[in-house]
Amino acid sequence: MARRQNLTGWLFASPVVIGLLVFTGYPFLASLYLSFCEYDIFNPPTWVGLNNYRILFTRDPLFWTSLKNVLYYTVFAVPMGITFGVALAMLLDAKIKGISVYRTIFFLPSIVPVVATSVLWLWLLNPRIGLVNTLLRLTGVAGPTWLGDPAWSKPSLIFMGVWGVGGSMIIYLAGLKDIPVTLYEAALVDGASTWQRIRHVTLPMITPVIFFNLVMGLIGSFQYFTQAFIMTGGGPLDSTLFYALHLFYQAFMYLKMGYASAMAWVLFVIVVAVTAVVFKTQGRWVHYGR
Amino acid sequence: MDAEARARLTPVGMALLVARIASVAAAVAVALWLYLGYTPPKRSSYPGREKVIFWHMWTSNWAEVINNICRRFNESQERYEVVPLTVCGGSLKTLIATAGGDPPDCMGQWETVIPAWAERGALTPLDELMEPGDWARLRDKMYPAVREIGTYKGHFYGLATGMNIWACYYRPSHFKEAGFDPDKFPKTLEELDAIAEKLYRYDKNNNITRIGFTPWGLSHWIALFGGTLFDYDRNELSICHPRNIDALAWMAGYSNKYGYDRVLQFQAGLPSTMEASWPFMSGAYSIVVDGQWRIQQIFEYMPNLDYRTAPIPPPAGGKENACWSNGNFMIIPSGAKNKKGALEFMSFWSGVSDPARAAEFYTWGGWLPITPDVANAPIYQEYIRKFPEFKTFVDIMSSPNVQVTPPTPVQAYLMHRLGWAEDAARREVMSPKAALETIRDEVDRELKNTRVSLKPAS
């Protein structure tokens, strides 16, 4: 009977298990194998040992450019996303009339498909007729060419990322709602100011949520691809050639699947390492209310 | 539902009941429609014939033209049936289909795939597929650029169905307004520079309101300056050819004179260059370099527009009737099932088998033919009489100074980096020489990397 139940359980789980093995497990292992091969899709892969990795680190300057670009994006976009997300969640935690309308408004950008967001921002950042530069002109400032300027292209994409913090904001908001009122009451009784309540009650209590968003944000930003692919194609002057975009070009434009697999594994190792470091530090700043 | 329950039904309950009945009825209606009314798209009009699966990249009005050519082919003989299919992102899908062992029989492509795919054995050499006599005749008749562009390492892989040539379009009214005779288009690049300066217009804040002329596309200017990206005698790339550097320096000179950002700001405010919104038609440019397909677009969207065309004037010591050219190509993947059928269709379309008949297709698309036979066909000559400005492009087609993208297996990478070098020099972040030297080293490295990739050390 127990065996039968077991079998039934596996049968029910089988779509997920098979899907995971076939569509995630197999490509995962295959890409590891391919990273040691030359593979152009047309012909069977041939084993070349560490050659792809050697080329990657010694003979492909664009690899370093793309790595620098993605680090730049991560270093600015992730902390900014957290800061704005938390700040916005706190504002939208206020008990005022029509608050759910405001919440909806700020959440909306995060449910707009990324392609639509990208096209929208292409218009907003248009140097001549875009809203951003039009507003700047009203204040007497001549705006840059944004995505057309190597110095401004990455900041433009970072601004655009901040616009979409609604998704993480909702999670912070849930975290804020979870903070027991008694803690604030105790702080009030002790005579804590607003800033002290934020600093010593609110922020420590939502550190698990910040930690979650930090990890997810890091993983997401290292894989940053779609917006750059649609909006800039890596230009101008490779200033938005992000790691995943370089990888995509190697695989599908230059037919170097083996090399692209090696790139993917290097990225995987970087992401795992960074995430491990963040996990290591959590003991010092993440409070689980215990 | 019994009488008691019905009696208890509240208005909300009633509404829910109605909604439930309505959704069931809708589901039944959809099921009935699927069963009775829906007919899947017809895949074949000639069930008994050998199918030739043809993937192409055209959509909207262009797809209509392609479908008509396929229809005419199917009506012209009784053995094959070409089944056309628009495939967006075609090269990637063909790549995957080829890898999966089920490619189309022929595919319309841009030429950048020829060296890369041929190098990897993914394309059928057409010269070997054709009867030797047919191939010899075609080889001798093709315009030089058509032959070069389809050839890789001595074999012919891509048969053009239409070529693209670039020339100057200009607005006579702007010329008159600036005091120039529109019948006398500049004969040299230096004259063009001088006239362009007088054709620019600015507002009170010194922002550009009309561009006299601004260059783009380094490949065109390399051809005009007498440079080259590929040394065909030595069979190697020549990215840093002195005349290539001169061409890029001249382009950078425009940025220096008119301001890269200022031109970019102006262009950013213009509509896209697609079809009816092409900014030349609205007068945003006085002189612009563009392809022959614009003539038909102008006729369609702005038939009364006063414009002229002329070959791009060369600089001192440069080459006349020169430009970079590319084309729409038909290739046959090496794994195709019906290669003979595909070849027959390609020959039909490009006019190898009957130039006079194919000439009509070329007029439908406003394409440049691949052989003088098609160009000289009465129907094509009639087209040129209808669109006299088209003659500029047909004349350039036979010029030996038309250049094509270098036949290197890293063509896509080369063109990507060439765009970078052009950008770097025009933004003046690097000297033209340094920019070209940078990409020469990059492309050399890539070539080495790819060679390793093709011939792994044993």
XYZ file of C-alpha atoms in Angstrom:
748
model
C 0.000 0.000 0.000
C 2.788 2.380 1.040
C 4.707 1.489 -2.107
C 1.641 2.154 -4.210
C 1.173 5.520 -2.512
C 4.809 6.304 -3.122
C 4.412 5.519 -6.806
C 1.287 7.654 -7.054
C 3.167 10.512 -5.426
C 6.015 10.246 -7.923
C 3.527 10.054 -10.769
C 1.969 13.300 -9.662
C 5.379 14.888 -9.270
C 6.684 13.422 -12.531
C 5.897 16.392 -14.835
C 8.049 18.630 -12.666
C 10.737 16.051 -12.057
C 11.032 15.120 -15.727
C 10.870 18.768 -16.759
C 13.612 19.664 -14.321
C 15.853 16.806 -15.404
C 15.335 17.278 -19.138
C 15.130 21.052 -19.444
C 17.372 22.168 -16.579
C 19.573 19.283 -15.445
C 20.622 18.094 -18.889
C 21.437 21.551 -20.376
C 23.288 22.403 -17.177
C 25.590 19.410 -17.448
C 25.782 19.602 -21.242
C 26.974 23.209 -21.051
C 29.723 22.148 -18.634
C 30.881 19.532 -21.118
C 30.565 21.953 -24.053
C 32.660 24.556 -22.248
C 35.619 22.227 -22.811
C 34.741 21.776 -26.481
C 34.679 23.688 -29.730
C 31.097 23.558 -30.848
C 29.649 25.550 -33.748
C 26.191 23.879 -33.758
C 26.654 22.569 -37.311
C 29.346 20.058 -36.417
C 29.674 17.709 -33.434
C 31.584 19.179 -30.470
C 35.307 18.456 -30.304
C 37.196 18.340 -27.020
C 39.759 21.125 -26.581
C 40.357 20.977 -22.865
C 40.827 24.344 -21.208
C 41.327 26.241 -24.457
C 38.068 28.214 -24.226
C 38.924 29.335 -20.712
C 42.433 30.258 -21.820
C 41.088 32.404 -24.678
C 38.554 33.943 -22.331
C 41.121 35.180 -19.846
C 43.997 35.967 -22.182
C 42.780 36.700 -25.690
C 39.343 38.309 -25.474
C 39.481 41.958 -24.349
C 35.705 42.230 -24.744
C 35.312 39.615 -22.002
C 36.930 42.059 -19.556
C 34.936 44.979 -20.946
C 31.691 43.092 -20.491
C 32.680 41.983 -16.991
C 33.519 45.588 -16.025
C 30.212 46.782 -17.430
C 28.185 44.253 -15.496
C 30.099 44.993 -12.280
C 29.472 48.711 -12.744
C 25.788 48.036 -13.235
C 25.605 45.711 -10.229
C 27.511 48.035 -7.895
C 25.131 50.910 -8.582
C 21.830 49.305 -9.534
C 21.520 46.819 -6.671
C 22.127 49.242 -3.751
C 20.016 51.901 -5.452
C 17.229 49.389 -5.976
C 17.325 48.447 -2.288
C 17.492 52.057 -1.051
C 14.635 53.258 -3.230
C 12.628 50.100 -2.640
C 12.850 50.377 1.169
C 12.241 54.148 1.160
C 9.224 53.779 -1.089
C 7.821 50.921 0.981
C 8.117 53.049 4.126
C 6.292 55.936 2.475
C 3.599 53.607 1.212
C 3.237 52.056 4.647
C 1.673 55.308 5.859
C -1.928 55.149 6.974
C -3.440 57.761 4.696
C -6.503 57.846 2.502
C -6.169 56.205 -0.903
C -2.864 54.513 -0.013
C -3.752 51.422 -2.056
C -4.022 53.633 -5.147
C -0.493 54.960 -4.579
C 0.779 51.443 -3.994
C -0.769 50.334 -7.263
C 0.769 53.256 -9.128
C 4.271 52.490 -7.855
C 3.840 48.775 -8.418
C 2.600 49.165 -11.997
C 6.021 49.632 -13.708
C 7.178 46.269 -12.419
C 4.385 44.417 -14.178
C 4.973 46.106 -17.531
C 6.807 43.644 -19.798
C 10.480 44.452 -20.058
C 10.333 44.985 -23.837
C 7.578 47.572 -23.425
C 9.513 49.270 -20.615
C 12.614 49.400 -22.792
C 10.801 50.969 -25.725
C 9.114 53.428 -23.388
C 12.478 54.473 -21.970
C 13.938 54.823 -25.438
C 11.346 57.555 -25.893
C 11.789 59.089 -22.454
C 15.546 59.295 -22.971
C 15.386 60.526 -26.551
C 17.905 63.379 -26.533
C 15.750 65.743 -28.543
C 12.094 64.951 -28.008
C 12.305 62.819 -24.854
C 10.511 63.827 -21.661
C 13.691 63.785 -19.562
C 15.610 66.239 -21.711
C 12.529 68.380 -22.276
C 12.178 68.790 -18.506
C 15.886 69.488 -18.181
C 15.633 72.140 -20.901
C 12.874 73.859 -18.913
C 15.324 74.223 -16.056
C 17.964 75.533 -18.432
C 20.041 72.364 -18.494
C 21.104 70.856 -21.817
C 20.669 67.132 -21.220
C 23.128 64.557 -22.525
C 22.339 62.162 -25.349
C 21.791 59.468 -22.667
C 21.878 56.105 -24.417
C 23.903 57.661 -27.253
C 26.708 58.744 -24.936
C 29.185 56.159 -23.598
C 29.441 58.105 -20.334
C 25.685 58.152 -19.749
C 24.478 54.894 -21.269
C 25.023 52.742 -18.159
C 23.587 55.356 -15.750
C 20.558 55.574 -18.065
C 19.957 51.848 -17.699
C 20.432 52.103 -13.935
C 17.815 54.898 -13.704
C 15.498 52.744 -15.711
C 16.075 49.865 -13.295
C 15.195 52.086 -10.335
C 11.925 52.981 -12.044
C 10.958 49.310 -11.766
C 11.561 48.858 -8.012
C 7.843 48.238 -7.465
C 8.374 44.487 -7.406
C 10.835 44.532 -4.500
C 8.876 47.373 -2.859
C 5.901 45.054 -2.395
C 8.116 42.519 -0.626
C 9.534 45.243 1.651
C 6.008 46.407 2.353
C 5.032 42.894 3.414
C 8.103 42.876 5.653
C 7.106 46.195 7.198
C 3.605 44.918 7.882
C 5.136 41.989 9.713
C 6.906 44.131 12.310
C 5.007 43.795 15.619
C 3.395 47.065 16.672
C 4.525 46.376 20.226
C 8.124 47.096 19.238
C 7.185 50.592 18.034
C 5.068 51.141 21.159
C 7.997 50.137 23.369
C 10.296 52.481 21.397
C 7.794 55.319 21.770
C 7.551 54.717 25.508
C 11.358 54.881 25.648
C 11.147 58.263 23.894
C 12.681 57.200 20.540
C 12.487 59.765 17.723
C 11.179 58.860 14.231
C 14.696 58.405 12.910
C 15.641 56.269 15.903
C 12.566 54.090 15.366
C 13.525 53.599 11.706
C 17.171 52.984 12.519
C 16.709 50.642 15.457
C 13.339 48.984 14.868
C 12.235 49.117 11.247
C 15.521 48.496 9.428
C 16.778 45.641 11.628
C 13.372 43.983 11.453
C 13.290 43.973 7.652
C 16.906 42.883 7.159
C 15.806 39.338 6.179
C 13.747 40.878 3.373
C 16.624 43.154 2.355
C 18.908 40.130 2.401
C 16.535 38.221 0.126
C 16.254 41.130 -2.308
C 20.016 41.680 -2.241
C 20.716 38.097 -3.242
C 18.043 38.067 -5.939
C 19.150 41.513 -7.162
C 22.778 40.409 -7.447
C 21.876 37.284 -9.393
C 19.546 39.256 -11.674
C 21.953 42.069 -12.394
C 24.853 39.748 -13.257
C 22.543 38.276 -15.905
C 21.407 41.700 -17.169
C 20.572 41.269 -20.858
C 17.176 42.150 -22.306
C 17.168 45.928 -21.891
C 20.674 46.298 -23.334
C 19.869 43.930 -26.183
C 16.784 45.934 -27.139
C 17.915 49.468 -26.399
C 21.594 49.680 -27.261
C 22.795 46.351 -28.651
C 25.938 46.834 -26.526
C 26.835 50.304 -27.813
C 27.903 53.045 -27.894
C 31.546 51.976 -27.906
C 30.787 48.752 -25.993
C 29.665 50.788 -22.971
C 26.583 48.593 -22.516
C 28.090 45.334 -23.686
C 27.083 43.397 -20.600
C 28.353 39.930 -19.845
C 25.208 38.077 -20.920
C 25.003 40.131 -24.129
C 28.605 39.296 -25.017
C 27.804 35.664 -24.283
C 24.750 35.772 -26.530
C 26.733 37.292 -29.417
C 29.437 34.652 -29.044
C 26.886 31.856 -29.123
C 24.395 32.955 -31.736
C 26.200 35.486 -33.920
C 29.696 34.037 -33.968
C 28.641 30.398 -33.610
C 30.934 29.722 -30.658
C 28.718 27.655 -28.414
C 31.603 26.041 -26.573
C 33.144 29.393 -25.822
C 29.790 30.813 -24.739
C 29.315 27.821 -22.425
C 32.689 28.563 -20.854
C 31.557 32.163 -20.371
C 28.350 30.930 -18.752
C 30.291 28.792 -16.300
C 32.629 31.621 -15.397
C 29.562 33.767 -14.721
C 28.055 30.965 -12.668
C 31.180 30.744 -10.530
C 31.229 34.546 -10.063
C 27.567 34.626 -9.024
C 28.003 31.693 -6.637
C 31.092 33.341 -5.117
C 29.418 36.715 -4.648
C 26.310 35.114 -3.197
C 28.454 33.017 -0.844
C 30.218 36.175 0.381
C 26.862 37.848 0.997
C 25.645 34.761 2.878
C 28.823 34.756 4.947
C 28.216 38.344 6.045
C 24.569 37.872 6.935
C 25.350 36.862 10.520
C 26.588 40.398 11.088
C 23.673 42.376 9.744
C 20.616 40.200 9.187
C 18.322 39.885 12.208
C 15.751 37.169 12.365
C 14.088 38.541 15.486
C 15.401 35.720 17.632
C -31.909 22.651 -8.658
C -35.171 22.021 -6.898
C -38.025 24.480 -6.485
C -37.025 25.234 -2.912
C -33.468 26.137 -3.858
C -34.678 28.295 -6.746
C -36.926 30.151 -4.398
C -33.929 30.838 -2.115
C -31.792 32.280 -4.932
C -30.526 35.751 -4.099
C -29.686 38.337 -6.825
C -25.959 37.594 -6.371
C -26.607 33.876 -6.642
C -28.618 34.496 -9.782
C -25.804 36.533 -11.313
C -23.308 33.762 -10.549
C -25.603 31.198 -12.095
C -25.970 33.279 -15.269
C -22.200 33.759 -15.441
C -21.674 30.013 -15.073
C -24.140 29.181 -17.826
C -22.624 31.858 -20.070
C -19.082 30.531 -19.646
C -20.183 26.960 -20.386
C -22.032 28.213 -23.473
C -18.950 30.134 -24.611
C -16.737 27.079 -24.171
C -19.175 24.969 -26.181
C -19.303 27.633 -28.914
C -15.496 27.744 -29.181
C -15.333 23.959 -29.314
C -17.957 23.885 -32.055
C -16.148 26.581 -34.018
C -12.876 24.676 -33.753
C -14.597 21.502 -34.877
C -16.754 22.880 -37.663
C -15.649 26.326 -38.706
C -11.878 26.461 -38.352
C -9.752 25.315 -41.226
C -5.994 25.153 -40.679
C -3.862 27.183 -43.128
C -3.469 25.362 -46.412
C 0.041 23.979 -46.678
C -0.168 22.704 -50.192
C -1.986 23.577 -53.400
C -0.355 20.790 -55.397
C -0.512 17.636 -53.255
C 1.203 15.380 -55.789
C 4.344 17.481 -56.241
C 7.767 17.467 -54.567
C 7.801 20.172 -51.920
C 10.488 22.830 -51.771
C 10.400 24.413 -48.328
C 11.471 28.043 -48.639
C 12.119 30.216 -45.589
C 12.546 33.927 -46.041
C 12.651 37.072 -43.953
C 10.124 39.277 -45.735
C 6.915 40.510 -44.183
C 3.942 42.768 -45.102
C 4.081 44.139 -48.682
C 7.373 42.404 -49.360
C 5.928 39.018 -48.374
C 3.194 39.573 -50.982
C 5.847 40.016 -53.676
C 7.615 36.842 -52.557
C 4.367 34.864 -52.471
C 3.607 35.989 -56.009
C 6.989 34.841 -57.256
C 6.441 31.457 -55.580
C 2.992 31.223 -57.139
C 4.403 31.982 -60.579
C 7.065 29.309 -60.111
C 4.472 26.757 -59.063
C 2.392 27.577 -62.125
C 5.403 27.454 -64.448
C 6.163 23.735 -64.059
C 4.614 20.538 -62.773
C 7.278 18.856 -60.714
C 7.878 21.084 -57.691
C 5.841 23.140 -55.299
C 7.577 25.921 -53.419
C 6.058 26.467 -49.978
C 7.151 29.891 -48.694
C 7.242 30.776 -45.008
C 8.175 34.052 -43.348
C 10.643 33.280 -40.564
C 11.582 36.231 -38.398
C 15.059 35.987 -36.923
C 15.658 33.607 -39.796
C 19.359 32.896 -39.513
C 19.042 31.785 -35.900
C 16.109 29.517 -36.657
C 17.798 28.078 -39.722
C 20.834 27.461 -37.568
C 18.804 25.529 -35.042
C 16.818 23.699 -37.719
C 20.086 22.736 -39.407
C 21.520 21.526 -36.115
C 18.338 19.534 -35.566
C 18.744 17.926 -38.997
C 15.628 19.444 -40.541
C 16.587 22.642 -42.375
C 14.467 24.218 -45.124
C 15.354 23.407 -48.726
C 16.312 26.989 -49.423
C 16.533 30.124 -47.406
C 16.592 33.828 -48.179
C 19.462 35.374 -46.189
C 21.801 38.300 -45.949
C 25.240 37.468 -47.197
C 26.980 37.611 -43.800
C 26.147 33.955 -43.230
C 27.932 32.690 -46.354
C 31.569 32.544 -45.194
C 30.738 31.554 -41.614
C 28.328 28.787 -42.585
C 30.278 27.639 -45.629
C 33.416 27.342 -43.513
C 31.524 24.946 -41.272
C 30.170 22.846 -44.092
C 26.586 23.954 -43.533
C 25.965 25.181 -47.099
C 25.672 23.376 -50.397
C 28.185 24.613 -53.015
C 25.905 25.710 -55.835
C 28.650 25.435 -58.450
C 28.809 21.701 -57.746
C 25.040 21.312 -57.688
C 24.572 22.979 -61.080
C 25.274 21.344 -64.412
C 28.829 22.427 -65.367
C 27.608 24.250 -68.478
C 24.937 26.158 -66.541
C 27.411 27.166 -63.886
C 29.975 28.406 -66.417
C 27.327 30.499 -68.156
C 26.064 31.990 -64.914
C 29.574 32.710 -63.621
C 30.436 34.654 -66.756
C 27.216 36.619 -66.821
C 26.923 37.714 -63.192
C 27.882 41.231 -62.199
C 31.297 41.131 -60.487
C 29.905 42.068 -57.073
C 27.297 39.295 -57.258
C 29.972 36.719 -58.001
C 32.287 37.927 -55.256
C 29.638 38.128 -52.603
C 28.426 34.546 -53.092
C 31.907 33.040 -53.280
C 33.927 31.607 -50.435
C 37.228 29.752 -50.853
C 36.632 29.116 -54.525
C 33.076 27.812 -54.272
C 29.813 29.589 -54.956
C 27.295 29.290 -52.110
C 24.775 32.093 -52.373
C 22.795 33.113 -55.415
C 21.595 36.679 -55.103
C 17.986 37.347 -55.849
C 18.495 41.070 -55.539
C 21.432 43.340 -54.884
C 21.561 46.652 -53.056
C 23.505 49.637 -54.305
C 23.896 52.964 -52.554
C 23.990 56.402 -54.156
C 23.171 60.015 -53.301
C 19.584 61.234 -53.137
C 19.282 65.004 -53.180
C 16.640 67.734 -53.113
C 16.850 70.172 -56.075
C 14.793 72.768 -54.185
C 17.407 72.892 -51.413
C 20.133 73.311 -54.019
C 18.316 76.226 -55.658
C 17.611 77.844 -52.318
C 21.337 77.746 -51.482
C 22.251 79.116 -54.933
C 23.448 75.880 -56.568
C 22.396 74.395 -59.880
C 20.577 71.118 -59.169
C 21.574 69.848 -62.614
C 25.195 69.991 -61.567
C 25.636 67.548 -58.713
C 29.173 67.650 -57.259
C 31.684 65.574 -59.207
C 34.160 65.288 -56.355
C 33.842 64.685 -52.661
C 35.560 67.990 -51.957
C 32.816 69.785 -53.920
C 30.193 67.815 -52.015
C 31.727 68.921 -48.699
C 31.602 72.552 -49.823
C 27.976 72.386 -50.988
C 26.889 70.441 -47.891
C 28.135 73.242 -45.674
C 25.835 75.716 -47.418
C 22.870 73.353 -47.186
C 22.909 72.987 -43.383
C 20.295 75.036 -41.527
C 20.280 76.061 -37.856
C 17.843 77.644 -35.426
C 18.581 80.686 -33.250
C 20.214 78.471 -30.607
C 22.523 77.037 -33.244
C 20.748 73.672 -33.209
C 20.656 71.884 -36.548
C 17.284 72.080 -38.289
C 18.391 70.523 -41.579
C 21.368 68.381 -42.426
C 23.130 69.318 -45.662
C 24.950 66.030 -45.743
C 26.503 63.702 -43.181
C 28.373 60.490 -43.936
C 27.730 57.082 -42.390
C 28.747 53.516 -43.210
C 32.536 53.338 -43.402
C 32.401 50.484 -45.938
C 30.993 52.815 -48.617
C 33.714 55.379 -48.091
C 36.457 52.781 -48.084
C 35.312 51.802 -51.594
C 35.144 55.451 -52.722
C 38.546 56.352 -51.313
C 40.077 53.413 -53.171
C 40.778 51.429 -50.012
C 39.736 47.876 -49.296
C 39.101 45.646 -46.308
C 40.315 42.524 -48.077
C 43.374 41.906 -50.176
C 42.109 39.350 -52.666
C 45.605 38.682 -54.067
C 47.099 37.792 -50.713
C 43.826 36.436 -49.374
C 43.999 38.396 -46.149
C 42.263 41.272 -44.407
C 43.614 44.774 -44.943
C 41.785 46.759 -42.283
C 44.547 49.356 -41.928
C 44.920 50.089 -45.662
C 46.099 53.748 -45.854
C 43.042 54.749 -47.877
C 40.752 53.148 -45.260
C 42.357 55.425 -42.695
C 41.867 58.414 -45.023
C 38.189 57.523 -45.440
C 37.645 57.298 -41.686
C 39.590 60.525 -41.118
C 37.340 62.294 -43.603
C 34.238 60.967 -41.795
C 35.644 62.086 -38.450
C 36.190 65.510 -40.014
C 32.405 65.880 -40.323
C 31.988 65.212 -36.602
C 34.656 67.740 -35.877
C 33.011 70.358 -38.058
C 29.331 69.863 -37.261
C 29.574 68.258 -33.822
C 28.871 64.570 -33.263
C 26.395 65.191 -30.448
C 24.698 68.035 -32.293
C 24.018 65.822 -35.313
C 22.926 62.983 -33.015
C 20.516 65.300 -31.198
C 18.970 66.347 -34.491
C 18.695 62.811 -35.795
C 17.165 61.606 -32.524
C 14.226 63.905 -33.104
C 13.524 62.480 -36.557
C 11.113 59.634 -37.211
C 12.516 56.226 -38.091
C 14.072 55.694 -41.488
C 11.483 53.033 -42.287
C 9.384 53.374 -45.429
C 7.016 56.359 -45.340
C 8.747 58.103 -42.450
C 12.152 58.305 -44.161
C 13.323 61.796 -43.095
C 14.723 62.665 -46.543
C 11.144 62.859 -47.794
C 10.183 65.401 -45.149
C 13.189 67.576 -46.024
C 15.333 66.847 -42.960
C 18.267 66.101 -45.244
C 19.363 67.823 -48.444
C 21.710 65.078 -49.592
C 21.656 61.558 -48.235
C 23.285 58.254 -49.174
C 20.722 55.481 -49.444
C 19.739 52.390 -51.398
C 17.735 51.892 -54.600
C 14.634 50.595 -52.779
C 13.804 54.143 -51.720
C 12.715 55.009 -55.251
C 9.724 52.724 -55.079
C 8.940 53.956 -51.557
C 8.993 57.580 -52.675
C 6.695 56.656 -55.553
C 4.333 54.950 -53.142
C 4.268 57.461 -50.298
C 5.212 60.799 -51.866
C 4.883 60.536 -55.647
C 5.212 64.284 -56.200
C 8.485 64.638 -54.315
C 11.094 66.517 -56.328
C 14.355 64.601 -55.933
C 17.297 63.344 -57.942
C 19.924 60.644 -57.593
C 23.611 60.594 -58.452
C 26.573 58.303 -57.785
C 28.475 59.221 -54.616
C 31.281 61.515 -55.823
C 34.791 60.180 -55.132
C 37.563 62.171 -53.425
C 40.741 63.117 -55.259
C 42.532 59.874 -56.042
C 39.429 57.831 -55.258
C 37.237 55.526 -57.324
C 34.193 56.495 -59.354
C 30.920 54.600 -59.256
C 31.969 52.958 -56.036
C 30.049 51.853 -52.981
C 29.655 48.877 -50.692
C 27.005 46.447 -51.812
C 25.091 43.656 -50.171
C 22.231 41.502 -51.272
C 19.422 39.123 -50.526
C 20.705 35.636 -51.006
C 19.313 32.233 -51.566
C 21.276 29.487 -49.896
C 20.729 25.753 -49.757
C 21.619 24.213 -46.377
C 23.791 21.129 -46.736
C 21.125 19.058 -44.987
C 18.329 20.178 -47.355
C 16.151 17.366 -48.672
C 15.219 18.795 -52.059
C 18.322 20.539 -53.347
C 17.481 20.187 -57.030
C 14.046 21.693 -56.505
C 15.548 24.537 -54.521
C 18.095 25.220 -57.249
C 15.387 25.239 -59.901
C 13.386 27.772 -57.909
C 16.435 29.965 -57.370
C 17.289 29.859 -61.071
C 13.706 30.750 -61.924
C 13.661 33.737 -59.568
C 17.071 35.179 -60.365
C 16.561 34.858 -64.099
C 19.232 32.277 -64.793
C 16.784 30.148 -66.750
C 14.719 32.963 -68.309
C 15.984 36.529 -67.748
C 13.037 38.184 -69.495
C 10.524 36.471 -67.224
C 12.522 37.176 -64.051
C 12.823 40.852 -65.014
C 9.191 41.263 -64.047
C 9.841 39.985 -60.494
C 12.660 42.463 -60.126
C 10.348 45.305 -61.029
C 7.840 44.109 -58.411
C 10.440 44.378 -55.679
C 12.347 47.328 -57.131
C 15.463 45.104 -56.967
C 18.682 45.334 -58.864
C 19.249 42.314 -61.089
C 22.230 39.997 -60.853
C 22.981 39.798 -64.579
C 22.905 42.386 -67.377
C 20.517 40.011 -69.199
C 17.794 40.796 -66.678
C 18.675 44.495 -66.704
C 18.394 44.618 -70.503
C 15.080 42.788 -70.653
C 12.323 44.988 -72.150
C 10.184 44.908 -69.024
C 13.108 46.050 -66.869
C 14.013 48.815 -69.320
C 10.390 49.905 -69.153
C 10.723 50.083 -65.359
C 13.806 52.289 -65.690
C 11.911 54.589 -68.046
C 9.151 54.827 -65.459
C 11.674 55.563 -62.692
C 14.546 57.361 -64.422
C 16.386 57.878 -61.126
C 16.711 54.097 -60.844
C 19.193 54.108 -63.721
C 21.873 55.596 -61.444
C 21.832 52.387 -59.420
C 21.688 49.998 -62.372
C 24.709 51.759 -63.906
C 26.719 51.475 -60.685
C 25.870 47.756 -60.499
C 28.226 46.959 -63.385
C 31.080 49.009 -61.927
C 34.236 47.123 -60.937
C 34.566 49.501 -57.981
C 31.596 48.109 -56.097
C 32.906 46.300 -53.015
C 31.389 43.563 -50.915
C 31.892 42.458 -47.322
C 35.204 40.574 -47.020
C 34.884 36.793 -47.352
C 36.164 35.876 -43.925
C 34.626 33.350 -41.534
C 34.577 36.057 -38.856
C 32.550 38.429 -41.047
C 29.887 39.163 -38.435
C 32.559 39.985 -35.867
C 34.492 42.114 -38.360
C 31.439 44.185 -39.278
C 30.522 44.604 -35.612
C 33.991 45.888 -34.768
C 34.138 48.050 -37.891
C 31.041 49.797 -36.561
C 32.901 50.306 -33.301
C 35.937 51.824 -35.057
C 33.713 54.173 -37.040
C 31.976 55.219 -33.847
C 35.234 55.711 -31.954
C 36.741 57.883 -34.692
C 33.592 59.922 -35.269
C 33.231 60.563 -31.547
C 36.886 61.580 -31.645
C 37.802 59.379 -28.700
C 40.512 57.828 -30.828
C 42.385 58.754 -34.001
C 41.083 56.985 -37.133
C 44.398 55.155 -37.446
C 44.352 53.988 -33.832
C 40.711 52.899 -34.104
C 41.401 50.766 -37.179
C 44.577 49.352 -35.641
C 42.619 48.396 -32.537
C 40.054 46.432 -34.470
C 42.703 44.933 -36.747
C 44.292 43.376 -33.664
C 40.914 42.291 -32.339
C 39.908 40.670 -35.625
C 43.314 38.974 -35.957
C 42.867 37.557 -32.491
C 39.336 36.441 -33.275
C 40.535 34.790 -36.462
C 43.159 32.913 -34.470
C 40.561 31.952 -31.864
C 38.167 30.784 -34.546
C 40.843 28.849 -36.396
C 41.560 27.053 -33.182
C 37.843 26.518 -32.939
C 37.684 25.030 -36.429
C 40.822 22.967 -36.299
C 41.312 21.922 -32.715
C 44.784 20.830 -31.728
C 44.937 17.077 -31.835
